[in-house]
Structures are given as structure tokens and as C-alpha cells.
Amino acid sequence: MENAHKLNEINQKLDKCACLYIESYQSLLTLRELLNKALDDGYLNLSKARSIVGCTSLSILQIPSELEAKVSIETNEKIDIVKTDDPSVDLEVPSIQFNLSVSNSDSKEIPLPSWFGVLTPLSLKTSQKSFCRSLNLATSICECQTRLNELGKVYQDLLSEKNKLMN
Amino acid sequence: MSNIKGKLIAVIGDEDTVIGFLMSGSGELNKSRQPNYFIYDKNTSLAELEEAIRGFINRDDIAVLLIVQYVADMVRHVIDNHAKITPAILEIPSKEHAYDPSKDFILKRAQRMFSADDFK
């Protein structure tokens, strides 16, 4: 009787876990499409800018020897408590939040660096915006990937527990 | 690291990929003069590439590692064995090589997640 109760509990958690996994997978695919598009725009505009100013004016040689990052990622571990179809059964899912923060507190926008000269084509600014957008999307994707991994572990652990009960 | 809190975003890719992400403010040279980016070109050896990716994976000031997928294919054995939560590794397209979801290690792992036996 107790085993039947435990089995029911585990099945509820497994069902919820599977649903969350598929939702996270769907989110991941959507974010991926957006990231690929943003990067394609970034590369295209970078190439346009290079065709205007010349290859030697827009290369890694222009990057200074002293560099300080203006964006950083803060991670925050937490445990999400998710309700299953059975109100008495909760599913605990570890998750990690990835938060992108900008060091320039006055504005959330990163100004275009002056490495490539003062008069830079508009396509270079557009390219930079695309890469900034990509950073935001990449952060969201990392959070989604981590959630997917954690859900996978929870699912496998629940499955092992279920197999032990059934045998 | 500099005055900002938090961890860095590392990039491994071709010149355009690295320049793009450096423009977005993610680039840093730390106190030991180690950059958080690595440019892969035709002259880069596999040993140098492996050393670079292992270096980024073992640094504790890096939260995310962006790597262009065609370069990730060369160090697939390192990426597939990466089990730590951070740095989170993300495969991205390059200018000349489109992203192929069938090669992405996260998506491949996700597709193997469920089997018909699980639902018995």
C-alpha cells in the first residue's frame, strides 16, 4: 500500500518533470533561432563595415593591449518548487540563473569602442548592437541549457527510484 | 578581474566572431595577462586549441564559453566530457559556417532523454 502511494508520487513527479523538460527544450529551440539570426546580422554588418573602411582598418590588430570587460554574468543557484497534478506532491528542481549585467550604470547600452577610429560606418554600430543582443540571448540560452541538464538529472533519479520500487 | 562583479564571457572563434563580441564589451585581459578570448585561424594547431578551451574551462572567473560550432567539432571530446555547471558552453554559428542543431551536444543529449520504456 505504501509502495503504491510512493509509486504514485514518483509518477506524478516524472510526468511533471517530463512536461517541464519539453517546455524548456522548446524555449531553447526558440532562443537558438533568435541567436542565430542576431549573429548572422552581426556578421553581415561587420562585413559591410569592413568593405567600407578596408580590411586593415577593422581587424584584431586594432584591439588594445589593455582590456576591461564592461559586461559580466552573475550566477545564482536556487531550487524551484513546482506543483504537480496532485496538490500534495511537489517537485524540486535545482536551477541556476544567469544574469547579464553592464558595468556602466548610467546606461544599459555599451558605447562603440574607439578602436576603429572616430568616423566609423553605421553598419559597424548596427553590428555591435547585434552582438550585444546576442550576448543577452546567449545568457538566456545558458540558463535554459542548465535547466535542461538539471531536469534531466532529476528525471533519471526519479526513474531509478521507480525501477527500484517496481522490482 | 576588473571593478565589475560577476564572471566573464569567454569566446573561441574566428576573427570576426571575436571582434564582434569584444565590441559588445565582453573582452578582458586579467592580471596575469590572460585574455578571455581565443582566435582560431588556419595556422592554429589542435594542441593550441585544446589548451585554450581547457584553460577557459578550468578558470573560475568564466561563467559562459561561446565557441563557434566548426571549431567545437575539433574538440568535441573535451566538450562532451564537460560536466561542470560553469562555464556553460554554448555553440554558435560563425560567419562562414551555419549552426547545425544535429551537432549541438546539448540538443543531442536532450534527444536521448526519453525512451518508450520510461513510460511503461
PDB file of C-alpha atoms in Angstrom:
ATOM      1  CA  MET A   1       0.000   0.000   0.000  1.00  0.00           C
ATOM      2  CA  GLU A   2       2.823   2.297   0.979  1.00  0.00           C
ATOM      3  CA  ASN A   3       4.687   1.288  -2.147  1.00  0.00           C
ATOM      4  CA  ALA A   4       1.654   2.089  -4.273  1.00  0.00           C
ATOM      5  CA  HIS A   5       1.466   5.530  -2.683  1.00  0.00           C
ATOM      6  CA  LYS A   6       5.184   6.162  -3.260  1.00  0.00           C
ATOM      7  CA  LEU A   7       4.884   4.910  -6.828  1.00  0.00           C
ATOM      8  CA  ASN A   8       2.020   7.301  -7.477  1.00  0.00           C
ATOM      9  CA  GLU A   9       4.073  10.165  -6.049  1.00  0.00           C
ATOM     10  CA  ILE A  10       7.038   9.325  -8.243  1.00  0.00           C
ATOM     11  CA  ASN A  11       4.837   9.026 -11.325  1.00  0.00           C
ATOM     12  CA  GLN A  12       3.358  12.470 -10.645  1.00  0.00           C
ATOM     13  CA  LYS A  13       6.841  13.926 -10.370  1.00  0.00           C
ATOM     14  CA  LEU A  14       8.009  12.109 -13.501  1.00  0.00           C
ATOM     15  CA  ASP A  15       5.085  13.449 -15.513  1.00  0.00           C
ATOM     16  CA  LYS A  16       5.701  16.997 -14.327  1.00  0.00           C
ATOM     17  CA  CYS A  17       9.417  16.673 -14.950  1.00  0.00           C
ATOM     18  CA  ALA A  18       8.823  15.415 -18.495  1.00  0.00           C
ATOM     19  CA  CYS A  19       6.461  18.337 -19.225  1.00  0.00           C
ATOM     20  CA  LEU A  20       8.936  20.883 -17.867  1.00  0.00           C
ATOM     21  CA  TYR A  21      11.716  19.267 -19.876  1.00  0.00           C
ATOM     22  CA  ILE A  22       9.772  19.545 -23.125  1.00  0.00           C
ATOM     23  CA  GLU A  23       8.816  23.167 -22.351  1.00  0.00           C
ATOM     24  CA  SER A  24      12.458  24.040 -21.660  1.00  0.00           C
ATOM     25  CA  TYR A  25      13.531  22.269 -24.841  1.00  0.00           C
ATOM     26  CA  GLN A  26      11.006  24.285 -26.849  1.00  0.00           C
ATOM     27  CA  SER A  27      12.245  27.538 -25.262  1.00  0.00           C
ATOM     28  CA  LEU A  28      15.801  26.547 -26.076  1.00  0.00           C
ATOM     29  CA  LEU A  29      14.977  25.984 -29.742  1.00  0.00           C
ATOM     30  CA  THR A  30      13.195  29.349 -29.965  1.00  0.00           C
ATOM     31  CA  LEU A  31      16.086  31.214 -28.323  1.00  0.00           C
ATOM     32  CA  ARG A  32      18.510  29.412 -30.613  1.00  0.00           C
ATOM     33  CA  GLU A  33      16.699  30.691 -33.708  1.00  0.00           C
ATOM     34  CA  LEU A  34      16.846  34.243 -32.359  1.00  0.00           C
ATOM     35  CA  LEU A  35      20.548  33.939 -31.501  1.00  0.00           C
ATOM     36  CA  ASN A  36      21.445  32.575 -34.927  1.00  0.00           C
ATOM     37  CA  LYS A  37      19.559  35.449 -36.572  1.00  0.00           C
ATOM     38  CA  ALA A  38      21.230  38.069 -34.352  1.00  0.00           C
ATOM     39  CA  LEU A  39      24.681  36.668 -35.069  1.00  0.00           C
ATOM     40  CA  ASP A  40      24.016  36.480 -38.807  1.00  0.00           C
ATOM     41  CA  ASP A  41      23.028  40.168 -38.730  1.00  0.00           C
ATOM     42  CA  GLY A  42      26.156  40.961 -36.723  1.00  0.00           C
ATOM     43  CA  TYR A  43      28.485  39.192 -39.136  1.00  0.00           C
ATOM     44  CA  LEU A  44      26.791  40.720 -42.183  1.00  0.00           C
ATOM     45  CA  ASN A  45      27.046  44.278 -40.881  1.00  0.00           C
ATOM     46  CA  LEU A  46      30.631  43.715 -39.751  1.00  0.00           C
ATOM     47  CA  SER A  47      31.491  42.624 -43.287  1.00  0.00           C
ATOM     48  CA  LYS A  48      29.685  45.680 -44.691  1.00  0.00           C
ATOM     49  CA  ALA A  49      31.662  47.945 -42.361  1.00  0.00           C
ATOM     50  CA  ARG A  50      34.902  46.245 -43.374  1.00  0.00           C
ATOM     51  CA  SER A  51      34.134  46.735 -47.071  1.00  0.00           C
ATOM     52  CA  ILE A  52      33.700  50.471 -46.386  1.00  0.00           C
ATOM     53  CA  VAL A  53      36.725  51.142 -44.178  1.00  0.00           C
ATOM     54  CA  GLY A  54      39.056  48.440 -45.520  1.00  0.00           C
ATOM     55  CA  CYS A  55      40.263  45.132 -44.096  1.00  0.00           C
ATOM     56  CA  THR A  56      43.289  46.534 -42.312  1.00  0.00           C
ATOM     57  CA  SER A  57      41.205  49.179 -40.505  1.00  0.00           C
ATOM     58  CA  LEU A  58      38.882  46.656 -38.932  1.00  0.00           C
ATOM     59  CA  SER A  59      40.941  43.757 -37.655  1.00  0.00           C
ATOM     60  CA  ILE A  60      42.147  42.252 -34.404  1.00  0.00           C
ATOM     61  CA  LEU A  61      45.271  44.419 -34.657  1.00  0.00           C
ATOM     62  CA  GLN A  62      43.157  47.423 -33.666  1.00  0.00           C
ATOM     63  CA  ILE A  63      42.185  45.815 -30.340  1.00  0.00           C
ATOM     64  CA  PRO A  64      44.136  47.483 -27.499  1.00  0.00           C
ATOM     65  CA  SER A  65      46.523  45.558 -25.270  1.00  0.00           C
ATOM     66  CA  GLU A  66      44.655  46.689 -22.147  1.00  0.00           C
ATOM     67  CA  LEU A  67      41.101  45.458 -21.935  1.00  0.00           C
ATOM     68  CA  GLU A  68      38.474  45.667 -19.250  1.00  0.00           C
ATOM     69  CA  ALA A  69      35.171  43.834 -19.577  1.00  0.00           C
ATOM     70  CA  LYS A  70      32.074  46.008 -19.467  1.00  0.00           C
ATOM     71  CA  VAL A  71      29.650  43.122 -19.134  1.00  0.00           C
ATOM     72  CA  SER A  72      29.661  40.283 -16.673  1.00  0.00           C
ATOM     73  CA  ILE A  73      27.462  37.405 -15.656  1.00  0.00           C
ATOM     74  CA  GLU A  74      26.227  36.780 -12.161  1.00  0.00           C
ATOM     75  CA  THR A  75      25.032  33.303 -11.368  1.00  0.00           C
ATOM     76  CA  ASN A  76      22.519  32.490  -8.685  1.00  0.00           C
ATOM     77  CA  GLU A  77      21.696  28.945  -7.636  1.00  0.00           C
ATOM     78  CA  LYS A  78      18.228  28.203  -6.352  1.00  0.00           C
ATOM     79  CA  ILE A  79      15.687  25.431  -6.027  1.00  0.00           C
ATOM     80  CA  ASP A  80      12.346  25.770  -7.780  1.00  0.00           C
ATOM     81  CA  ILE A  81       9.362  24.104  -6.142  1.00  0.00           C
ATOM     82  CA  VAL A  82       6.898  23.064  -8.835  1.00  0.00           C
ATOM     83  CA  LYS A  83       3.368  21.822  -8.216  1.00  0.00           C
ATOM     84  CA  THR A  84       2.340  18.577  -9.880  1.00  0.00           C
ATOM     85  CA  ASP A  85      -1.199  17.474 -10.803  1.00  0.00           C
ATOM     86  CA  ASP A  86      -1.502  16.058  -7.299  1.00  0.00           C
ATOM     87  CA  PRO A  87      -1.640  19.073  -4.932  1.00  0.00           C
ATOM     88  CA  SER A  88       0.105  17.098  -2.188  1.00  0.00           C
ATOM     89  CA  VAL A  89       3.119  16.311  -4.377  1.00  0.00           C
ATOM     90  CA  ASP A  90       5.767  18.916  -5.176  1.00  0.00           C
ATOM     91  CA  LEU A  91       8.745  18.594  -7.480  1.00  0.00           C
ATOM     92  CA  GLU A  92      12.048  20.220  -6.515  1.00  0.00           C
ATOM     93  CA  VAL A  93      14.203  21.312  -9.418  1.00  0.00           C
ATOM     94  CA  PRO A  94      17.616  22.889  -8.880  1.00  0.00           C
ATOM     95  CA  SER A  95      18.226  25.761 -11.267  1.00  0.00           C
ATOM     96  CA  ILE A  96      20.830  28.418 -11.944  1.00  0.00           C
ATOM     97  CA  GLN A  97      20.006  31.946 -13.013  1.00  0.00           C
ATOM     98  CA  PHE A  98      22.413  33.690 -15.346  1.00  0.00           C
ATOM     99  CA  ASN A  99      22.086  37.486 -15.126  1.00  0.00           C
ATOM    100  CA  LEU A 100      23.944  39.679 -17.567  1.00  0.00           C
ATOM    101  CA  SER A 101      24.996  42.984 -16.041  1.00  0.00           C
ATOM    102  CA  VAL A 102      26.588  46.044 -17.580  1.00  0.00           C
ATOM    103  CA  SER A 103      29.244  47.956 -15.646  1.00  0.00           C
ATOM    104  CA  ASN A 104      28.169  51.350 -16.986  1.00  0.00           C
ATOM    105  CA  SER A 105      25.410  52.112 -14.509  1.00  0.00           C
ATOM    106  CA  ASP A 106      24.213  55.255 -16.347  1.00  0.00           C
ATOM    107  CA  SER A 107      23.111  53.408 -19.421  1.00  0.00           C
ATOM    108  CA  LYS A 108      22.439  49.810 -20.312  1.00  0.00           C
ATOM    109  CA  GLU A 109      23.990  50.341 -23.740  1.00  0.00           C
ATOM    110  CA  ILE A 110      27.655  49.688 -24.388  1.00  0.00           C
ATOM    111  CA  PRO A 111      29.147  52.524 -26.467  1.00  0.00           C
ATOM    112  CA  LEU A 112      31.021  51.547 -29.617  1.00  0.00           C
ATOM    113  CA  PRO A 113      34.729  51.430 -28.749  1.00  0.00           C
ATOM    114  CA  SER A 114      37.013  53.922 -30.465  1.00  0.00           C
ATOM    115  CA  TRP A 115      39.481  51.242 -31.569  1.00  0.00           C
ATOM    116  CA  PHE A 116      38.479  51.556 -35.215  1.00  0.00           C
ATOM    117  CA  GLY A 117      38.608  55.319 -35.446  1.00  0.00           C
ATOM    118  CA  VAL A 118      36.202  58.166 -34.797  1.00  0.00           C
ATOM    119  CA  LEU A 119      34.329  58.107 -38.091  1.00  0.00           C
ATOM    120  CA  THR A 120      33.013  54.580 -38.299  1.00  0.00           C
ATOM    121  CA  PRO A 121      30.241  53.473 -40.666  1.00  0.00           C
ATOM    122  CA  LEU A 122      26.715  52.992 -39.349  1.00  0.00           C
ATOM    123  CA  SER A 123      26.925  49.286 -40.220  1.00  0.00           C
ATOM    124  CA  LEU A 124      29.606  48.876 -37.530  1.00  0.00           C
ATOM    125  CA  LYS A 125      27.282  50.330 -34.890  1.00  0.00           C
ATOM    126  CA  THR A 126      24.473  48.076 -36.149  1.00  0.00           C
ATOM    127  CA  SER A 127      26.821  45.095 -35.962  1.00  0.00           C
ATOM    128  CA  GLN A 128      27.757  45.967 -32.389  1.00  0.00           C
ATOM    129  CA  LYS A 129      24.072  46.148 -31.402  1.00  0.00           C
ATOM    130  CA  SER A 130      23.521  42.694 -32.925  1.00  0.00           C
ATOM    131  CA  PHE A 131      26.390  41.254 -30.903  1.00  0.00           C
ATOM    132  CA  CYS A 132      25.092  42.919 -27.730  1.00  0.00           C
ATOM    133  CA  ARG A 133      21.701  41.376 -28.410  1.00  0.00           C
ATOM    134  CA  SER A 134      23.465  38.038 -28.958  1.00  0.00           C
ATOM    135  CA  LEU A 135      25.049  38.301 -25.513  1.00  0.00           C
ATOM    136  CA  ASN A 136      21.629  38.696 -23.915  1.00  0.00           C
ATOM    137  CA  LEU A 137      20.263  35.761 -25.875  1.00  0.00           C
ATOM    138  CA  ALA A 138      23.331  33.653 -25.092  1.00  0.00           C
ATOM    139  CA  THR A 139      22.783  34.281 -21.376  1.00  0.00           C
ATOM    140  CA  SER A 140      19.155  33.161 -21.643  1.00  0.00           C
ATOM    141  CA  ILE A 141      20.189  30.073 -23.592  1.00  0.00           C
ATOM    142  CA  CYS A 142      22.788  29.142 -20.966  1.00  0.00           C
ATOM    143  CA  GLU A 143      20.111  29.373 -18.282  1.00  0.00           C
ATOM    144  CA  CYS A 144      17.814  27.209 -20.394  1.00  0.00           C
ATOM    145  CA  GLN A 145      20.567  24.649 -21.072  1.00  0.00           C
ATOM    146  CA  THR A 146      21.432  24.414 -17.400  1.00  0.00           C
ATOM    147  CA  ARG A 147      17.752  23.952 -16.523  1.00  0.00           C
ATOM    148  CA  LEU A 148      17.506  21.210 -19.135  1.00  0.00           C
ATOM    149  CA  ASN A 149      20.526  19.418 -17.641  1.00  0.00           C
ATOM    150  CA  GLU A 150      19.167  19.672 -14.098  1.00  0.00           C
ATOM    151  CA  LEU A 151      15.717  18.446 -15.175  1.00  0.00           C
ATOM    152  CA  GLY A 152      17.421  15.539 -16.931  1.00  0.00           C
ATOM    153  CA  LYS A 153      19.233  14.562 -13.738  1.00  0.00           C
ATOM    154  CA  VAL A 154      16.054  14.830 -11.670  1.00  0.00           C
ATOM    155  CA  TYR A 155      14.203  12.714 -14.230  1.00  0.00           C
ATOM    156  CA  GLN A 156      16.870   9.983 -14.253  1.00  0.00           C
ATOM    157  CA  ASP A 157      16.987   9.906 -10.439  1.00  0.00           C
ATOM    158  CA  LEU A 158      13.187   9.568 -10.249  1.00  0.00           C
ATOM    159  CA  LEU A 159      13.271   6.818 -12.880  1.00  0.00           C
ATOM    160  CA  SER A 160      15.884   4.859 -10.884  1.00  0.00           C
ATOM    161  CA  GLU A 161      13.771   5.242  -7.757  1.00  0.00           C
ATOM    162  CA  LYS A 162      10.700   3.996  -9.634  1.00  0.00           C
ATOM    163  CA  ASN A 163      12.572   0.972 -11.010  1.00  0.00           C
ATOM    164  CA  LYS A 164      13.787   0.068  -7.509  1.00  0.00           C
ATOM    165  CA  LEU A 165      10.209   0.211  -6.180  1.00  0.00           C
ATOM    166  CA  MET A 166       8.844  -1.882  -9.009  1.00  0.00           C
ATOM    167  CA  ASN A 167      11.481  -4.606  -8.647  1.00  0.00           C
TER     168      ASN A 167
ATOM    169  CA  MET B   1      39.060  40.817 -12.532  1.00  0.00           C
ATOM    170  CA  SER B   2      38.240  44.494 -13.002  1.00  0.00           C
ATOM    171  CA  ASN B   3      35.910  46.553 -10.845  1.00  0.00           C
ATOM    172  CA  ILE B   4      32.783  44.796 -12.056  1.00  0.00           C
ATOM    173  CA  LYS B   5      31.313  41.953 -10.065  1.00  0.00           C
ATOM    174  CA  GLY B   6      30.417  38.666 -11.653  1.00  0.00           C
ATOM    175  CA  LYS B   7      32.151  36.403 -14.101  1.00  0.00           C
ATOM    176  CA  LEU B   8      33.325  36.793 -17.654  1.00  0.00           C
ATOM    177  CA  ILE B   9      32.120  35.542 -21.018  1.00  0.00           C
ATOM    178  CA  ALA B  10      34.877  33.768 -22.959  1.00  0.00           C
ATOM    179  CA  VAL B  11      34.864  33.435 -26.756  1.00  0.00           C
ATOM    180  CA  ILE B  12      36.618  30.975 -29.064  1.00  0.00           C
ATOM    181  CA  GLY B  13      36.126  31.666 -32.752  1.00  0.00           C
ATOM    182  CA  ASP B  14      37.408  33.233 -35.909  1.00  0.00           C
ATOM    183  CA  GLU B  15      38.493  36.856 -36.077  1.00  0.00           C
ATOM    184  CA  ASP B  16      35.045  38.262 -36.895  1.00  0.00           C
ATOM    185  CA  THR B  17      33.382  36.386 -34.044  1.00  0.00           C
ATOM    186  CA  VAL B  18      35.939  37.582 -31.529  1.00  0.00           C
ATOM    187  CA  ILE B  19      35.898  41.191 -32.778  1.00  0.00           C
ATOM    188  CA  GLY B  20      32.107  41.207 -32.648  1.00  0.00           C
ATOM    189  CA  PHE B  21      31.944  40.066 -29.050  1.00  0.00           C
ATOM    190  CA  LEU B  22      34.821  42.318 -27.994  1.00  0.00           C
ATOM    191  CA  MET B  23      32.840  45.274 -29.395  1.00  0.00           C
ATOM    192  CA  SER B  24      29.934  44.229 -27.180  1.00  0.00           C
ATOM    193  CA  GLY B  25      32.126  44.714 -24.111  1.00  0.00           C
ATOM    194  CA  SER B  26      32.936  41.161 -23.099  1.00  0.00           C
ATOM    195  CA  GLY B  27      36.711  41.287 -23.632  1.00  0.00           C
ATOM    196  CA  GLU B  28      39.203  41.375 -20.750  1.00  0.00           C
ATOM    197  CA  LEU B  29      42.875  40.842 -20.089  1.00  0.00           C
ATOM    198  CA  ASN B  30      43.241  39.728 -16.478  1.00  0.00           C
ATOM    199  CA  LYS B  31      46.079  40.451 -14.033  1.00  0.00           C
ATOM    200  CA  SER B  32      48.075  37.553 -15.445  1.00  0.00           C
ATOM    201  CA  ARG B  33      47.673  38.991 -18.972  1.00  0.00           C
ATOM    202  CA  GLN B  34      45.359  36.153 -19.898  1.00  0.00           C
ATOM    203  CA  PRO B  35      42.650  37.126 -22.368  1.00  0.00           C
ATOM    204  CA  ASN B  36      39.147  35.686 -22.210  1.00  0.00           C
ATOM    205  CA  TYR B  37      39.105  35.164 -25.970  1.00  0.00           C
ATOM    206  CA  PHE B  38      40.957  32.967 -28.429  1.00  0.00           C
ATOM    207  CA  ILE B  39      41.116  33.443 -32.179  1.00  0.00           C
ATOM    208  CA  TYR B  40      41.176  30.279 -34.230  1.00  0.00           C
ATOM    209  CA  ASP B  41      42.652  30.535 -37.708  1.00  0.00           C
ATOM    210  CA  LYS B  42      44.159  28.176 -40.283  1.00  0.00           C
ATOM    211  CA  ASN B  43      47.537  28.293 -38.506  1.00  0.00           C
ATOM    212  CA  THR B  44      46.171  27.219 -35.120  1.00  0.00           C
ATOM    213  CA  SER B  45      47.183  23.702 -34.151  1.00  0.00           C
ATOM    214  CA  LEU B  46      44.828  21.275 -32.451  1.00  0.00           C
ATOM    215  CA  ALA B  47      47.085  21.269 -29.381  1.00  0.00           C
ATOM    216  CA  GLU B  48      46.830  25.069 -29.071  1.00  0.00           C
ATOM    217  CA  LEU B  49      43.056  24.891 -29.449  1.00  0.00           C
ATOM    218  CA  GLU B  50      42.754  22.182 -26.802  1.00  0.00           C
ATOM    219  CA  GLU B  51      44.986  24.139 -24.461  1.00  0.00           C
ATOM    220  CA  ALA B  52      42.810  27.220 -24.962  1.00  0.00           C
ATOM    221  CA  ILE B  53      39.496  25.502 -24.306  1.00  0.00           C
ATOM    222  CA  ARG B  54      40.809  23.581 -21.296  1.00  0.00           C
ATOM    223  CA  GLY B  55      42.269  26.817 -19.974  1.00  0.00           C
ATOM    224  CA  PHE B  56      38.890  28.562 -20.160  1.00  0.00           C
ATOM    225  CA  ILE B  57      37.061  25.578 -18.641  1.00  0.00           C
ATOM    226  CA  ASN B  58      39.446  25.493 -15.670  1.00  0.00           C
ATOM    227  CA  ARG B  59      39.270  29.225 -14.939  1.00  0.00           C
ATOM    228  CA  ASP B  60      36.904  30.088 -12.117  1.00  0.00           C
ATOM    229  CA  ASP B  61      36.229  33.624 -13.383  1.00  0.00           C
ATOM    230  CA  ILE B  62      34.413  32.490 -16.535  1.00  0.00           C
ATOM    231  CA  ALA B  63      30.661  31.773 -16.468  1.00  0.00           C
ATOM    232  CA  VAL B  64      29.951  31.271 -20.162  1.00  0.00           C
ATOM    233  CA  LEU B  65      32.101  29.981 -23.017  1.00  0.00           C
ATOM    234  CA  LEU B  66      30.943  30.804 -26.533  1.00  0.00           C
ATOM    235  CA  ILE B  67      32.569  28.634 -29.188  1.00  0.00           C
ATOM    236  CA  VAL B  68      31.885  28.580 -32.911  1.00  0.00           C
ATOM    237  CA  GLN B  69      30.500  25.213 -33.853  1.00  0.00           C
ATOM    238  CA  TYR B  70      33.010  24.261 -36.550  1.00  0.00           C
ATOM    239  CA  VAL B  71      35.810  24.749 -34.002  1.00  0.00           C
ATOM    240  CA  ALA B  72      33.806  22.886 -31.352  1.00  0.00           C
ATOM    241  CA  ASP B  73      33.702  19.901 -33.728  1.00  0.00           C
ATOM    242  CA  MET B  74      37.509  19.660 -33.452  1.00  0.00           C
ATOM    243  CA  VAL B  75      37.438  19.467 -29.659  1.00  0.00           C
ATOM    244  CA  ARG B  76      34.203  17.506 -29.343  1.00  0.00           C
ATOM    245  CA  HIS B  77      35.877  15.089 -26.905  1.00  0.00           C
ATOM    246  CA  VAL B  78      36.603  17.947 -24.489  1.00  0.00           C
ATOM    247  CA  ILE B  79      33.112  19.441 -24.753  1.00  0.00           C
ATOM    248  CA  ASP B  80      31.259  16.132 -24.396  1.00  0.00           C
ATOM    249  CA  ASN B  81      33.189  15.365 -21.204  1.00  0.00           C
ATOM    250  CA  HIS B  82      32.467  18.757 -19.681  1.00  0.00           C
ATOM    251  CA  ALA B  83      30.149  18.108 -16.748  1.00  0.00           C
ATOM    252  CA  LYS B  84      30.571  21.263 -14.643  1.00  0.00           C
ATOM    253  CA  ILE B  85      27.747  23.776 -14.450  1.00  0.00           C
ATOM    254  CA  THR B  86      30.049  26.707 -15.183  1.00  0.00           C
ATOM    255  CA  PRO B  87      31.355  27.658 -17.537  1.00  0.00           C
ATOM    256  CA  ALA B  88      28.233  26.902 -19.560  1.00  0.00           C
ATOM    257  CA  ILE B  89      29.369  26.044 -23.093  1.00  0.00           C
ATOM    258  CA  LEU B  90      27.332  27.410 -25.978  1.00  0.00           C
ATOM    259  CA  GLU B  91      27.975  26.527 -29.626  1.00  0.00           C
ATOM    260  CA  ILE B  92      27.365  29.391 -32.020  1.00  0.00           C
ATOM    261  CA  PRO B  93      27.476  29.849 -35.794  1.00  0.00           C
ATOM    262  CA  SER B  94      30.374  31.626 -37.462  1.00  0.00           C
ATOM    263  CA  LYS B  95      30.307  33.900 -40.491  1.00  0.00           C
ATOM    264  CA  GLU B  96      31.081  31.062 -42.858  1.00  0.00           C
ATOM    265  CA  HIS B  97      29.662  28.038 -41.059  1.00  0.00           C
ATOM    266  CA  ALA B  98      25.965  27.894 -40.195  1.00  0.00           C
ATOM    267  CA  TYR B  99      24.776  26.387 -36.923  1.00  0.00           C
ATOM    268  CA  ASP B 100      23.837  22.707 -37.229  1.00  0.00           C
ATOM    269  CA  PRO B 101      21.500  21.588 -34.410  1.00  0.00           C
ATOM    270  CA  SER B 102      22.284  17.920 -35.070  1.00  0.00           C
ATOM    271  CA  LYS B 103      25.853  18.513 -33.842  1.00  0.00           C
ATOM    272  CA  ASP B 104      24.990  20.537 -30.744  1.00  0.00           C
ATOM    273  CA  PHE B 105      25.960  18.478 -27.685  1.00  0.00           C
ATOM    274  CA  ILE B 106      23.120  19.856 -25.559  1.00  0.00           C
ATOM    275  CA  LEU B 107      20.444  19.081 -28.138  1.00  0.00           C
ATOM    276  CA  LYS B 108      21.898  15.609 -28.804  1.00  0.00           C
ATOM    277  CA  ARG B 109      21.807  14.872 -25.094  1.00  0.00           C
ATOM    278  CA  ALA B 110      18.202  16.156 -24.883  1.00  0.00           C
ATOM    279  CA  GLN B 111      17.044  13.965 -27.760  1.00  0.00           C
ATOM    280  CA  ARG B 112      18.359  10.860 -25.967  1.00  0.00           C
ATOM    281  CA  MET B 113      16.449  11.779 -22.830  1.00  0.00           C
ATOM    282  CA  PHE B 114      13.285   9.767 -23.225  1.00  0.00           C
ATOM    283  CA  SER B 115      12.653   6.240 -24.419  1.00  0.00           C
ATOM    284  CA  ALA B 116       9.437   4.255 -24.789  1.00  0.00           C
ATOM    285  CA  ASP B 117      10.428   2.046 -21.827  1.00  0.00           C
ATOM    286  CA  ASP B 118      10.295   5.053 -19.473  1.00  0.00           C
ATOM    287  CA  PHE B 119       6.536   5.309 -19.848  1.00  0.00           C
ATOM    288  CA  LYS B 120       5.736   1.686 -19.009  1.00  0.00           C
TER     289      LYS B 120
END
